């Protein structure tokens, strides 16, 4: 091969690599990494991407070179010269991808093994999924509708479901795990970044699937110790509100809840007047235990779970109703 041809091949490859690298780097393909496990997964992603860019650039270079130099002239109707393949070339283009794919497998296996290690003293949180809410149970027996995690500690989630298959996903943690009835799947998370991240159901599970959201708060070790001792703090009604995850779907200013799935609870008084179904506290109670009795205009029936009649004890229900009617405008 002449030196000019080699230079041309290298030039074409460099152009293809530059364009692909720009696409890879300039578009934010991944969310920020908020856990050790996620950082390892991002490493595998970039390791694979670099290999893919190199292979892509080599193929495009040879392809473009061939299109430029070996295309048939407009008046050329003759057959091409007979060729017999090139054994060395075939061995090379089989061996190199085999090595690269093996390297990707090894790196992935190492990361998977590291990511399933929870250490000897992980915080264990039971995760229960049901249509269409998440419930998180802590070692002290307290249940919440959202996840609170200490930064820097191994957390082992034990994930199951009550009804159908759901799937736990926090994009910033880069891992997904199925929630299957009658089975416990585990997921290890070691948070590295303070903040609030969305918890998303990523398995089609029914009418409210797209709305089956919660959030994960990553807090400092000190704040977490406080959370384990006192819960989220505030009134008993607020605790019931938080334990049942009401805030993932409803906006309610006294609870700093900003959910947008169901009706805004700050406007409860106006809604009760419009519904015309008796006094405010009766209306609130009915809406919790029998959500289909009256569905606020503009919201579909069946999204508010029909589970709270069983799930909330009568005493707690009264605390919640009082809390909501007092805080409503
Ligand atoms: Cu639960 Cu989708």
PDB file of C-alpha atoms and ligand atoms in Angstrom:
ATOM      1  CA  UNK A   1       0.000   0.000   0.000  1.00  0.00           C
ATOM      2  CA  UNK A   2       1.326   3.448  -0.851  1.00  0.00           C
ATOM      3  CA  UNK A   3       2.049   6.004   1.842  1.00  0.00           C
ATOM      4  CA  UNK A   4      -0.572   8.405   0.440  1.00  0.00           C
ATOM      5  CA  UNK A   5      -3.275   5.739   0.732  1.00  0.00           C
ATOM      6  CA  UNK A   6      -2.337   4.961   4.321  1.00  0.00           C
ATOM      7  CA  UNK A   7      -2.464   8.646   5.221  1.00  0.00           C
ATOM      8  CA  UNK A   8      -5.857   8.959   3.540  1.00  0.00           C
ATOM      9  CA  UNK A   9      -7.217   5.937   5.457  1.00  0.00           C
ATOM     10  CA  UNK A  10      -5.941   7.329   8.746  1.00  0.00           C
ATOM     11  CA  UNK A  11      -7.432  10.757   7.921  1.00  0.00           C
ATOM     12  CA  UNK A  12     -10.862   9.307   7.147  1.00  0.00           C
ATOM     13  CA  UNK A  13     -10.749   7.256  10.371  1.00  0.00           C
ATOM     14  CA  UNK A  14      -9.765  10.334  12.387  1.00  0.00           C
ATOM     15  CA  UNK A  15     -12.690  12.339  10.989  1.00  0.00           C
ATOM     16  CA  UNK A  16     -15.175   9.530  11.781  1.00  0.00           C
ATOM     17  CA  UNK A  17     -13.716   9.128  15.292  1.00  0.00           C
ATOM     18  CA  UNK A  18     -13.837  12.891  15.934  1.00  0.00           C
ATOM     19  CA  UNK A  19     -17.504  13.181  14.916  1.00  0.00           C
ATOM     20  CA  UNK A  20     -18.538  10.119  16.963  1.00  0.00           C
ATOM     21  CA  UNK A  21     -16.536  11.270  19.983  1.00  0.00           C
ATOM     22  CA  UNK A  22     -18.241  14.668  19.836  1.00  0.00           C
ATOM     23  CA  UNK A  23     -21.670  12.973  19.779  1.00  0.00           C
ATOM     24  CA  UNK A  24     -20.653  10.792  22.723  1.00  0.00           C
ATOM     25  CA  UNK A  25     -19.290  13.669  24.826  1.00  0.00           C
ATOM     26  CA  UNK A  26     -21.500  16.635  23.962  1.00  0.00           C
ATOM     27  CA  UNK A  27     -24.857  14.935  24.553  1.00  0.00           C
ATOM     28  CA  UNK A  28     -25.506  14.155  28.235  1.00  0.00           C
ATOM     29  CA  UNK A  29     -26.413  10.488  27.778  1.00  0.00           C
ATOM     30  CA  UNK A  30     -26.192   9.539  31.453  1.00  0.00           C
ATOM     31  CA  UNK A  31     -27.674  11.099  34.597  1.00  0.00           C
ATOM     32  CA  UNK A  32     -25.219  12.247  37.292  1.00  0.00           C
ATOM     33  CA  UNK A  33     -23.826   9.333  39.242  1.00  0.00           C
ATOM     34  CA  UNK A  34     -25.037   9.298  42.860  1.00  0.00           C
ATOM     35  CA  UNK A  35     -23.640   5.973  44.073  1.00  0.00           C
ATOM     36  CA  UNK A  36     -20.436   3.908  43.982  1.00  0.00           C
ATOM     37  CA  UNK A  37     -22.258   1.204  42.003  1.00  0.00           C
ATOM     38  CA  UNK A  38     -23.407   3.755  39.457  1.00  0.00           C
ATOM     39  CA  UNK A  39     -19.865   5.111  39.004  1.00  0.00           C
ATOM     40  CA  UNK A  40     -18.648   1.586  38.199  1.00  0.00           C
ATOM     41  CA  UNK A  41     -21.484   1.084  35.717  1.00  0.00           C
ATOM     42  CA  UNK A  42     -20.631   4.405  34.060  1.00  0.00           C
ATOM     43  CA  UNK A  43     -17.046   3.146  33.723  1.00  0.00           C
ATOM     44  CA  UNK A  44     -18.248   0.042  31.857  1.00  0.00           C
ATOM     45  CA  UNK A  45     -20.409   2.264  29.658  1.00  0.00           C
ATOM     46  CA  UNK A  46     -17.473   4.498  28.656  1.00  0.00           C
ATOM     47  CA  UNK A  47     -15.089   1.543  28.294  1.00  0.00           C
ATOM     48  CA  UNK A  48     -17.518  -0.022  25.796  1.00  0.00           C
ATOM     49  CA  UNK A  49     -18.168   3.294  24.073  1.00  0.00           C
ATOM     50  CA  UNK A  50     -14.452   3.958  23.452  1.00  0.00           C
ATOM     51  CA  UNK A  51     -14.068   0.489  21.902  1.00  0.00           C
ATOM     52  CA  UNK A  52     -17.164   1.042  19.783  1.00  0.00           C
ATOM     53  CA  UNK A  53     -15.850   4.399  18.523  1.00  0.00           C
ATOM     54  CA  UNK A  54     -12.481   2.877  17.496  1.00  0.00           C
ATOM     55  CA  UNK A  55     -14.131  -0.032  15.639  1.00  0.00           C
ATOM     56  CA  UNK A  56     -16.675   2.275  14.007  1.00  0.00           C
ATOM     57  CA  UNK A  57     -13.950   4.694  12.830  1.00  0.00           C
ATOM     58  CA  UNK A  58     -11.874   1.832  11.331  1.00  0.00           C
ATOM     59  CA  UNK A  59     -14.863   0.406   9.437  1.00  0.00           C
ATOM     60  CA  UNK A  60     -15.980   3.823   8.170  1.00  0.00           C
ATOM     61  CA  UNK A  61     -12.418   4.649   7.027  1.00  0.00           C
ATOM     62  CA  UNK A  62     -12.124   1.465   4.925  1.00  0.00           C
ATOM     63  CA  UNK A  63     -15.665   1.886   3.595  1.00  0.00           C
ATOM     64  CA  UNK A  64     -15.159   5.543   2.594  1.00  0.00           C
ATOM     65  CA  UNK A  65     -11.760   4.768   1.053  1.00  0.00           C
ATOM     66  CA  UNK A  66     -13.316   1.992  -1.051  1.00  0.00           C
ATOM     67  CA  UNK A  67     -16.198   4.198  -2.172  1.00  0.00           C
ATOM     68  CA  UNK A  68     -13.743   6.906  -3.271  1.00  0.00           C
ATOM     69  CA  UNK A  69     -11.167   4.699  -5.027  1.00  0.00           C
ATOM     70  CA  UNK A  70     -12.884   1.548  -6.239  1.00  0.00           C
ATOM     71  CA  UNK A  71     -16.302   2.649  -7.446  1.00  0.00           C
ATOM     72  CA  UNK A  72     -17.208   1.724 -11.049  1.00  0.00           C
ATOM     73  CA  UNK A  73     -16.833   4.509 -13.648  1.00  0.00           C
ATOM     74  CA  UNK A  74     -20.079   5.493 -15.418  1.00  0.00           C
ATOM     75  CA  UNK A  75     -19.100   3.652 -18.655  1.00  0.00           C
ATOM     76  CA  UNK A  76     -17.522   0.624 -16.992  1.00  0.00           C
ATOM     77  CA  UNK A  77     -19.709  -2.459 -17.583  1.00  0.00           C
ATOM     78  CA  UNK A  78     -16.967  -5.062 -17.067  1.00  0.00           C
ATOM     79  CA  UNK A  79     -16.830  -7.546 -14.199  1.00  0.00           C
ATOM     80  CA  UNK A  80     -14.463  -6.852 -11.302  1.00  0.00           C
ATOM     81  CA  UNK A  81     -11.233  -8.873 -11.062  1.00  0.00           C
ATOM     82  CA  UNK A  82     -11.637 -12.278  -9.325  1.00  0.00           C
ATOM     83  CA  UNK A  83     -10.340 -12.176  -5.747  1.00  0.00           C
ATOM     84  CA  UNK A  84      -9.645 -14.962  -3.367  1.00  0.00           C
ATOM     85  CA  UNK A  85      -9.986 -13.395   0.072  1.00  0.00           C
ATOM     86  CA  UNK A  86      -7.066 -12.625   2.369  1.00  0.00           C
ATOM     87  CA  UNK A  87      -6.411 -15.148   5.134  1.00  0.00           C
ATOM     88  CA  UNK A  88      -4.235 -12.903   7.316  1.00  0.00           C
ATOM     89  CA  UNK A  89      -6.801 -10.081   7.141  1.00  0.00           C
ATOM     90  CA  UNK A  90      -9.620 -12.466   8.064  1.00  0.00           C
ATOM     91  CA  UNK A  91      -7.713 -13.798  11.068  1.00  0.00           C
ATOM     92  CA  UNK A  92      -6.958 -10.246  12.224  1.00  0.00           C
ATOM     93  CA  UNK A  93     -10.541  -8.999  11.937  1.00  0.00           C
ATOM     94  CA  UNK A  94     -11.806 -12.022  13.816  1.00  0.00           C
ATOM     95  CA  UNK A  95      -9.161 -11.986  16.552  1.00  0.00           C
ATOM     96  CA  UNK A  96      -9.358  -8.278  17.428  1.00  0.00           C
ATOM     97  CA  UNK A  97     -13.150  -8.204  18.043  1.00  0.00           C
ATOM     98  CA  UNK A  98     -12.874 -11.478  19.993  1.00  0.00           C
ATOM     99  CA  UNK A  99     -10.288  -9.864  22.296  1.00  0.00           C
ATOM    100  CA  UNK A 100     -12.398  -6.698  22.668  1.00  0.00           C
ATOM    101  CA  UNK A 101     -15.629  -8.581  23.449  1.00  0.00           C
ATOM    102  CA  UNK A 102     -13.780 -10.732  25.973  1.00  0.00           C
ATOM    103  CA  UNK A 103     -12.384  -7.585  27.614  1.00  0.00           C
ATOM    104  CA  UNK A 104     -15.899  -6.104  27.893  1.00  0.00           C
ATOM    105  CA  UNK A 105     -17.182  -9.359  29.449  1.00  0.00           C
ATOM    106  CA  UNK A 106     -14.398  -9.422  32.035  1.00  0.00           C
ATOM    107  CA  UNK A 107     -14.846  -5.764  33.007  1.00  0.00           C
ATOM    108  CA  UNK A 108     -18.635  -6.251  33.263  1.00  0.00           C
ATOM    109  CA  UNK A 109     -18.289  -9.396  35.384  1.00  0.00           C
ATOM    110  CA  UNK A 110     -15.893  -7.646  37.781  1.00  0.00           C
ATOM    111  CA  UNK A 111     -18.261  -4.666  38.147  1.00  0.00           C
ATOM    112  CA  UNK A 112     -21.297  -6.922  38.681  1.00  0.00           C
ATOM    113  CA  UNK A 113     -19.439  -8.838  41.393  1.00  0.00           C
ATOM    114  CA  UNK A 114     -18.313  -5.614  43.108  1.00  0.00           C
ATOM    115  CA  UNK A 115     -21.801  -4.099  42.874  1.00  0.00           C
ATOM    116  CA  UNK A 116     -23.440  -7.039  44.646  1.00  0.00           C
ATOM    117  CA  UNK A 117     -21.117  -6.734  47.671  1.00  0.00           C
ATOM    118  CA  UNK A 118     -22.912  -5.135  50.620  1.00  0.00           C
ATOM    119  CA  UNK A 119     -20.165  -5.458  53.229  1.00  0.00           C
ATOM    120  CA  UNK A 120     -20.778  -7.003  56.653  1.00  0.00           C
ATOM    121  CA  UNK A 121     -23.053  -4.326  58.170  1.00  0.00           C
ATOM    122  CA  UNK A 122     -25.342  -2.932  55.495  1.00  0.00           C
ATOM    123  CA  UNK A 123     -28.482  -0.958  56.273  1.00  0.00           C
ATOM    124  CA  UNK A 124     -31.276  -3.313  55.188  1.00  0.00           C
ATOM    125  CA  UNK A 125     -34.461  -1.704  53.866  1.00  0.00           C
ATOM    126  CA  UNK A 126     -37.475  -3.788  52.798  1.00  0.00           C
ATOM    127  CA  UNK A 127     -39.039  -2.462  49.619  1.00  0.00           C
ATOM    128  CA  UNK A 128     -42.625  -3.463  48.863  1.00  0.00           C
ATOM    129  CA  UNK A 129     -44.215  -2.515  45.573  1.00  0.00           C
ATOM    130  CA  UNK A 130     -47.935  -2.573  44.892  1.00  0.00           C
ATOM    131  CA  UNK A 131     -50.314  -0.934  42.441  1.00  0.00           C
ATOM    132  CA  UNK A 132     -49.326   1.946  42.471  1.00  0.00           C
ATOM    133  CA  UNK A 133     -47.108   2.867  45.385  1.00  0.00           C
ATOM    134  CA  UNK A 134     -43.779   2.061  47.016  1.00  0.00           C
ATOM    135  CA  UNK A 135     -43.376   1.213  50.667  1.00  0.00           C
ATOM    136  CA  UNK A 136     -40.006   1.254  52.455  1.00  0.00           C
ATOM    137  CA  UNK A 137     -39.667  -0.507  55.821  1.00  0.00           C
ATOM    138  CA  UNK A 138     -36.690   0.277  58.057  1.00  0.00           C
ATOM    139  CA  UNK A 139     -34.984  -1.968  60.654  1.00  0.00           C
ATOM    140  CA  UNK A 140     -36.896  -0.109  63.423  1.00  0.00           C
ATOM    141  CA  UNK A 141     -40.190  -1.254  61.853  1.00  0.00           C
ATOM    142  CA  UNK A 142     -41.207   2.172  60.564  1.00  0.00           C
ATOM    143  CA  UNK A 143     -42.737   2.353  57.106  1.00  0.00           C
ATOM    144  CA  UNK A 144     -42.468   5.226  54.675  1.00  0.00           C
ATOM    145  CA  UNK A 145     -43.709   6.022  51.189  1.00  0.00           C
ATOM    146  CA  UNK A 146     -40.296   7.348  50.213  1.00  0.00           C
ATOM    147  CA  UNK A 147     -36.697   6.282  50.707  1.00  0.00           C
ATOM    148  CA  UNK A 148     -34.186   7.968  53.022  1.00  0.00           C
ATOM    149  CA  UNK A 149     -30.564   6.807  52.709  1.00  0.00           C
ATOM    150  CA  UNK A 150     -27.352   7.734  54.533  1.00  0.00           C
ATOM    151  CA  UNK A 151     -24.499   8.933  52.325  1.00  0.00           C
ATOM    152  CA  UNK A 152     -21.474   6.634  52.246  1.00  0.00           C
ATOM    153  CA  UNK A 153     -23.046   3.531  53.805  1.00  0.00           C
ATOM    154  CA  UNK A 154     -23.847   0.251  52.050  1.00  0.00           C
ATOM    155  CA  UNK A 155     -27.620  -0.106  51.743  1.00  0.00           C
ATOM    156  CA  UNK A 156     -29.186  -3.438  50.862  1.00  0.00           C
ATOM    157  CA  UNK A 157     -32.684  -3.226  49.455  1.00  0.00           C
ATOM    158  CA  UNK A 158     -34.791  -6.382  49.767  1.00  0.00           C
ATOM    159  CA  UNK A 159     -37.376  -5.919  47.078  1.00  0.00           C
ATOM    160  CA  UNK A 160     -40.706  -7.707  46.682  1.00  0.00           C
ATOM    161  CA  UNK A 161     -44.241  -7.011  45.448  1.00  0.00           C
ATOM    162  CA  UNK A 162     -47.770  -7.636  46.712  1.00  0.00           C
ATOM    163  CA  UNK A 163     -49.701  -7.962  43.465  1.00  0.00           C
ATOM    164  CA  UNK A 164     -47.977  -7.902  40.066  1.00  0.00           C
ATOM    165  CA  UNK A 165     -44.406  -7.439  38.842  1.00  0.00           C
ATOM    166  CA  UNK A 166     -42.978  -3.948  39.302  1.00  0.00           C
ATOM    167  CA  UNK A 167     -39.403  -2.752  38.948  1.00  0.00           C
ATOM    168  CA  UNK A 168     -37.355  -0.429  41.159  1.00  0.00           C
ATOM    169  CA  UNK A 169     -35.289   2.222  39.401  1.00  0.00           C
ATOM    170  CA  UNK A 170     -33.428   5.354  40.461  1.00  0.00           C
ATOM    171  CA  UNK A 171     -31.693   6.716  37.330  1.00  0.00           C
ATOM    172  CA  UNK A 172     -28.883   8.334  39.367  1.00  0.00           C
ATOM    173  CA  UNK A 173     -28.100   4.928  40.937  1.00  0.00           C
ATOM    174  CA  UNK A 174     -27.985   3.302  37.444  1.00  0.00           C
ATOM    175  CA  UNK A 175     -29.525   0.018  38.618  1.00  0.00           C
ATOM    176  CA  UNK A 176     -32.904  -1.615  38.075  1.00  0.00           C
ATOM    177  CA  UNK A 177     -34.317  -4.534  40.038  1.00  0.00           C
ATOM    178  CA  UNK A 178     -37.621  -6.371  39.523  1.00  0.00           C
ATOM    179  CA  UNK A 179     -40.148  -6.488  42.362  1.00  0.00           C
ATOM    180  CA  UNK A 180     -41.782  -9.913  42.043  1.00  0.00           C
ATOM    181  CA  UNK A 181     -44.621 -11.295  44.225  1.00  0.00           C
ATOM    182  CA  UNK A 182     -43.462 -14.196  46.424  1.00  0.00           C
ATOM    183  CA  UNK A 183     -39.788 -13.525  45.776  1.00  0.00           C
ATOM    184  CA  UNK A 184     -37.147 -11.246  47.320  1.00  0.00           C
ATOM    185  CA  UNK A 185     -34.590  -9.629  45.034  1.00  0.00           C
ATOM    186  CA  UNK A 186     -31.739  -7.595  46.442  1.00  0.00           C
ATOM    187  CA  UNK A 187     -30.003  -4.469  45.278  1.00  0.00           C
ATOM    188  CA  UNK A 188     -26.958  -2.835  46.881  1.00  0.00           C
ATOM    189  CA  UNK A 189     -26.643   0.943  46.821  1.00  0.00           C
ATOM    190  CA  UNK A 190     -23.827   3.015  48.340  1.00  0.00           C
ATOM    191  CA  UNK A 191     -24.905   6.648  47.958  1.00  0.00           C
ATOM    192  CA  UNK A 192     -22.127   9.150  47.255  1.00  0.00           C
ATOM    193  CA  UNK A 193     -24.101  12.333  46.628  1.00  0.00           C
ATOM    194  CA  UNK A 194     -26.530  14.247  48.856  1.00  0.00           C
ATOM    195  CA  UNK A 195     -29.845  15.151  47.286  1.00  0.00           C
ATOM    196  CA  UNK A 196     -33.277  13.949  46.233  1.00  0.00           C
ATOM    197  CA  UNK A 197     -33.601  11.518  43.344  1.00  0.00           C
ATOM    198  CA  UNK A 198     -36.711  10.047  41.702  1.00  0.00           C
ATOM    199  CA  UNK A 199     -37.786   6.444  42.382  1.00  0.00           C
ATOM    200  CA  UNK A 200     -39.518   5.152  39.264  1.00  0.00           C
ATOM    201  CA  UNK A 201     -41.471   1.969  38.535  1.00  0.00           C
ATOM    202  CA  UNK A 202     -40.000   0.692  35.294  1.00  0.00           C
ATOM    203  CA  UNK A 203     -42.169  -2.375  34.639  1.00  0.00           C
ATOM    204  CA  UNK A 204     -45.627  -1.905  33.086  1.00  0.00           C
ATOM    205  CA  UNK A 205     -47.903  -2.809  36.016  1.00  0.00           C
ATOM    206  CA  UNK A 206     -51.335  -1.410  35.239  1.00  0.00           C
ATOM    207  CA  UNK A 207     -53.276   1.793  34.756  1.00  0.00           C
ATOM    208  CA  UNK A 208     -51.226   3.833  37.228  1.00  0.00           C
ATOM    209  CA  UNK A 209     -47.789   2.537  36.140  1.00  0.00           C
ATOM    210  CA  UNK A 210     -46.570   5.856  34.753  1.00  0.00           C
ATOM    211  CA  UNK A 211     -47.580   7.524  38.008  1.00  0.00           C
ATOM    212  CA  UNK A 212     -45.910   5.005  40.324  1.00  0.00           C
ATOM    213  CA  UNK A 213     -43.230   7.371  41.552  1.00  0.00           C
ATOM    214  CA  UNK A 214     -41.569   8.144  44.827  1.00  0.00           C
ATOM    215  CA  UNK A 215     -38.240   9.684  45.755  1.00  0.00           C
ATOM    216  CA  UNK A 216     -34.982   8.815  47.484  1.00  0.00           C
ATOM    217  CA  UNK A 217     -33.431  11.364  49.860  1.00  0.00           C
ATOM    218  CA  UNK A 218     -29.710  10.896  50.437  1.00  0.00           C
ATOM    219  CA  UNK A 219     -28.786  12.597  53.725  1.00  0.00           C
ATOM    220  CA  UNK A 220     -25.712  12.906  55.967  1.00  0.00           C
ATOM    221  CA  UNK A 221     -24.987  10.208  58.551  1.00  0.00           C
ATOM    222  CA  UNK A 222     -26.037  12.576  61.373  1.00  0.00           C
ATOM    223  CA  UNK A 223     -29.334  13.443  59.694  1.00  0.00           C
ATOM    224  CA  UNK A 224     -29.968   9.769  59.043  1.00  0.00           C
ATOM    225  CA  UNK A 225     -29.420   8.858  62.719  1.00  0.00           C
ATOM    226  CA  UNK A 226     -31.971  11.547  63.568  1.00  0.00           C
ATOM    227  CA  UNK A 227     -34.402  10.155  60.993  1.00  0.00           C
ATOM    228  CA  UNK A 228     -34.083   6.644  62.472  1.00  0.00           C
ATOM    229  CA  UNK A 229     -34.742   7.998  65.978  1.00  0.00           C
ATOM    230  CA  UNK A 230     -37.577  10.416  65.364  1.00  0.00           C
ATOM    231  CA  UNK A 231     -38.881   9.518  61.917  1.00  0.00           C
ATOM    232  CA  UNK A 232     -39.519  12.470  59.695  1.00  0.00           C
ATOM    233  CA  UNK A 233     -40.654  14.571  62.677  1.00  0.00           C
ATOM    234  CA  UNK A 234     -43.815  16.667  63.043  1.00  0.00           C
ATOM    235  CA  UNK A 235     -47.378  15.696  63.937  1.00  0.00           C
ATOM    236  CA  UNK A 236     -48.746  12.115  63.983  1.00  0.00           C
ATOM    237  CA  UNK A 237     -50.987  13.047  61.029  1.00  0.00           C
ATOM    238  CA  UNK A 238     -47.924  14.106  59.048  1.00  0.00           C
ATOM    239  CA  UNK A 239     -46.245  10.791  59.906  1.00  0.00           C
ATOM    240  CA  UNK A 240     -49.252   8.856  58.539  1.00  0.00           C
ATOM    241  CA  UNK A 241     -49.208  11.069  55.437  1.00  0.00           C
ATOM    242  CA  UNK A 242     -45.524  10.315  54.883  1.00  0.00           C
ATOM    243  CA  UNK A 243     -45.593   6.630  55.767  1.00  0.00           C
ATOM    244  CA  UNK A 244     -48.277   6.032  53.171  1.00  0.00           C
ATOM    245  CA  UNK A 245     -46.540   7.985  50.460  1.00  0.00           C
ATOM    246  CA  UNK A 246     -49.424  10.447  49.927  1.00  0.00           C
ATOM    247  CA  UNK A 247     -46.914  13.112  48.919  1.00  0.00           C
ATOM    248  CA  UNK A 248     -45.698  11.176  45.869  1.00  0.00           C
ATOM    249  CA  UNK A 249     -49.042  11.877  44.189  1.00  0.00           C
ATOM    250  CA  UNK A 250     -50.483  14.909  45.985  1.00  0.00           C
ATOM    251  CA  UNK A 251     -49.394  18.466  46.591  1.00  0.00           C
ATOM    252  CA  UNK A 252     -49.871  19.544  50.211  1.00  0.00           C
ATOM    253  CA  UNK A 253     -47.957  22.556  51.450  1.00  0.00           C
ATOM    254  CA  UNK A 254     -47.929  21.710  55.216  1.00  0.00           C
ATOM    255  CA  UNK A 255     -46.133  18.438  54.351  1.00  0.00           C
ATOM    256  CA  UNK A 256     -43.870  20.068  51.737  1.00  0.00           C
ATOM    257  CA  UNK A 257     -45.381  17.569  49.274  1.00  0.00           C
ATOM    258  CA  UNK A 258     -45.361  18.477  45.603  1.00  0.00           C
ATOM    259  CA  UNK A 259     -46.900  15.425  43.839  1.00  0.00           C
ATOM    260  CA  UNK A 260     -48.844  16.230  40.693  1.00  0.00           C
ATOM    261  CA  UNK A 261     -50.575  12.901  39.979  1.00  0.00           C
ATOM    262  CA  UNK A 262     -53.701  13.368  42.085  1.00  0.00           C
ATOM    263  CA  UNK A 263     -55.751  16.390  43.156  1.00  0.00           C
ATOM    264  CA  UNK A 264     -53.979  19.245  44.963  1.00  0.00           C
ATOM    265  CA  UNK A 265     -54.815  18.819  48.671  1.00  0.00           C
ATOM    266  CA  UNK A 266     -54.156  22.476  49.448  1.00  0.00           C
ATOM    267  CA  UNK A 267     -57.464  23.129  47.683  1.00  0.00           C
ATOM    268  CA  UNK A 268     -59.379  20.456  49.633  1.00  0.00           C
ATOM    269  CA  UNK A 269     -62.047  22.844  50.958  1.00  0.00           C
ATOM    270  CA  UNK A 270     -62.984  24.059  47.500  1.00  0.00           C
ATOM    271  CA  UNK A 271     -62.984  20.461  46.170  1.00  0.00           C
ATOM    272  CA  UNK A 272     -65.222  19.305  49.033  1.00  0.00           C
ATOM    273  CA  UNK A 273     -67.657  22.130  48.338  1.00  0.00           C
ATOM    274  CA  UNK A 274     -67.711  21.243  44.639  1.00  0.00           C
ATOM    275  CA  UNK A 275     -68.168  17.528  45.369  1.00  0.00           C
ATOM    276  CA  UNK A 276     -71.029  18.317  47.760  1.00  0.00           C
ATOM    277  CA  UNK A 277     -70.697  15.038  49.689  1.00  0.00           C
ATOM    278  CA  UNK A 278     -71.142  16.200  53.251  1.00  0.00           C
ATOM    279  CA  UNK A 279     -68.730  17.768  55.776  1.00  0.00           C
ATOM    280  CA  UNK A 280     -65.042  18.186  54.956  1.00  0.00           C
ATOM    281  CA  UNK A 281     -63.718  15.441  57.264  1.00  0.00           C
ATOM    282  CA  UNK A 282     -66.290  12.892  55.991  1.00  0.00           C
ATOM    283  CA  UNK A 283     -65.362  13.809  52.410  1.00  0.00           C
ATOM    284  CA  UNK A 284     -61.638  13.340  53.150  1.00  0.00           C
ATOM    285  CA  UNK A 285     -62.210   9.998  54.879  1.00  0.00           C
ATOM    286  CA  UNK A 286     -64.378   8.682  52.043  1.00  0.00           C
ATOM    287  CA  UNK A 287     -61.797   9.802  49.464  1.00  0.00           C
ATOM    288  CA  UNK A 288     -59.097   7.795  51.266  1.00  0.00           C
ATOM    289  CA  UNK A 289     -60.935   4.533  52.035  1.00  0.00           C
ATOM    290  CA  UNK A 290     -63.226   4.469  48.984  1.00  0.00           C
ATOM    291  CA  UNK A 291     -61.507   6.518  46.286  1.00  0.00           C
ATOM    292  CA  UNK A 292     -63.968   5.554  43.541  1.00  0.00           C
ATOM    293  CA  UNK A 293     -67.024   6.871  45.433  1.00  0.00           C
ATOM    294  CA  UNK A 294     -66.221  10.321  44.095  1.00  0.00           C
ATOM    295  CA  UNK A 295     -63.468  11.064  41.588  1.00  0.00           C
ATOM    296  CA  UNK A 296     -62.377  14.683  41.206  1.00  0.00           C
ATOM    297  CA  UNK A 297     -63.107  16.040  37.692  1.00  0.00           C
ATOM    298  CA  UNK A 298     -60.095  15.804  35.391  1.00  0.00           C
ATOM    299  CA  UNK A 299     -58.572  12.774  37.175  1.00  0.00           C
ATOM    300  CA  UNK A 300     -58.999   9.140  36.045  1.00  0.00           C
ATOM    301  CA  UNK A 301     -60.653   6.615  38.360  1.00  0.00           C
ATOM    302  CA  UNK A 302     -58.506   3.710  39.597  1.00  0.00           C
ATOM    303  CA  UNK A 303     -55.194   5.523  39.973  1.00  0.00           C
ATOM    304  CA  UNK A 304     -55.616   6.252  43.697  1.00  0.00           C
ATOM    305  CA  UNK A 305     -54.972   2.804  45.244  1.00  0.00           C
ATOM    306  CA  UNK A 306     -57.864   1.024  46.979  1.00  0.00           C
ATOM    307  CA  UNK A 307     -55.528  -0.274  49.680  1.00  0.00           C
ATOM    308  CA  UNK A 308     -55.729   2.344  52.405  1.00  0.00           C
ATOM    309  CA  UNK A 309     -58.897   0.950  53.966  1.00  0.00           C
ATOM    310  CA  UNK A 310     -56.813  -2.100  54.963  1.00  0.00           C
ATOM    311  CA  UNK A 311     -53.451  -0.404  55.250  1.00  0.00           C
ATOM    312  CA  UNK A 312     -54.253   2.511  57.578  1.00  0.00           C
ATOM    313  CA  UNK A 313     -55.419   1.645  61.100  1.00  0.00           C
ATOM    314  CA  UNK A 314     -58.645   3.452  62.173  1.00  0.00           C
ATOM    315  CA  UNK A 315     -56.784   5.605  64.761  1.00  0.00           C
ATOM    316  CA  UNK A 316     -54.173   6.611  62.198  1.00  0.00           C
ATOM    317  CA  UNK A 317     -56.906   7.339  59.656  1.00  0.00           C
ATOM    318  CA  UNK A 318     -58.499   9.851  62.043  1.00  0.00           C
ATOM    319  CA  UNK A 319     -55.081  11.506  62.599  1.00  0.00           C
ATOM    320  CA  UNK A 320     -54.611  11.769  58.848  1.00  0.00           C
ATOM    321  CA  UNK A 321     -58.117  13.155  58.231  1.00  0.00           C
ATOM    322  CA  UNK A 322     -57.649  15.782  60.961  1.00  0.00           C
ATOM    323  CA  UNK A 323     -54.230  16.706  59.662  1.00  0.00           C
ATOM    324  CA  UNK A 324     -55.554  17.175  56.130  1.00  0.00           C
ATOM    325  CA  UNK A 325     -58.685  19.101  57.096  1.00  0.00           C
ATOM    326  CA  UNK A 326     -56.683  21.420  59.371  1.00  0.00           C
ATOM    327  CA  UNK A 327     -54.042  22.130  56.750  1.00  0.00           C
ATOM    328  CA  UNK A 328     -56.480  22.585  53.863  1.00  0.00           C
ATOM    329  CA  UNK A 329     -57.571  25.981  52.687  1.00  0.00           C
TER     330      UNK A 329
HETATM  331 CU1  LIG B   1     -45.455  -0.554  39.278  1.00  0.00          CU
HETATM  332 CU2  LIG B   1     -45.162  -0.012  36.945  1.00  0.00          CU
END
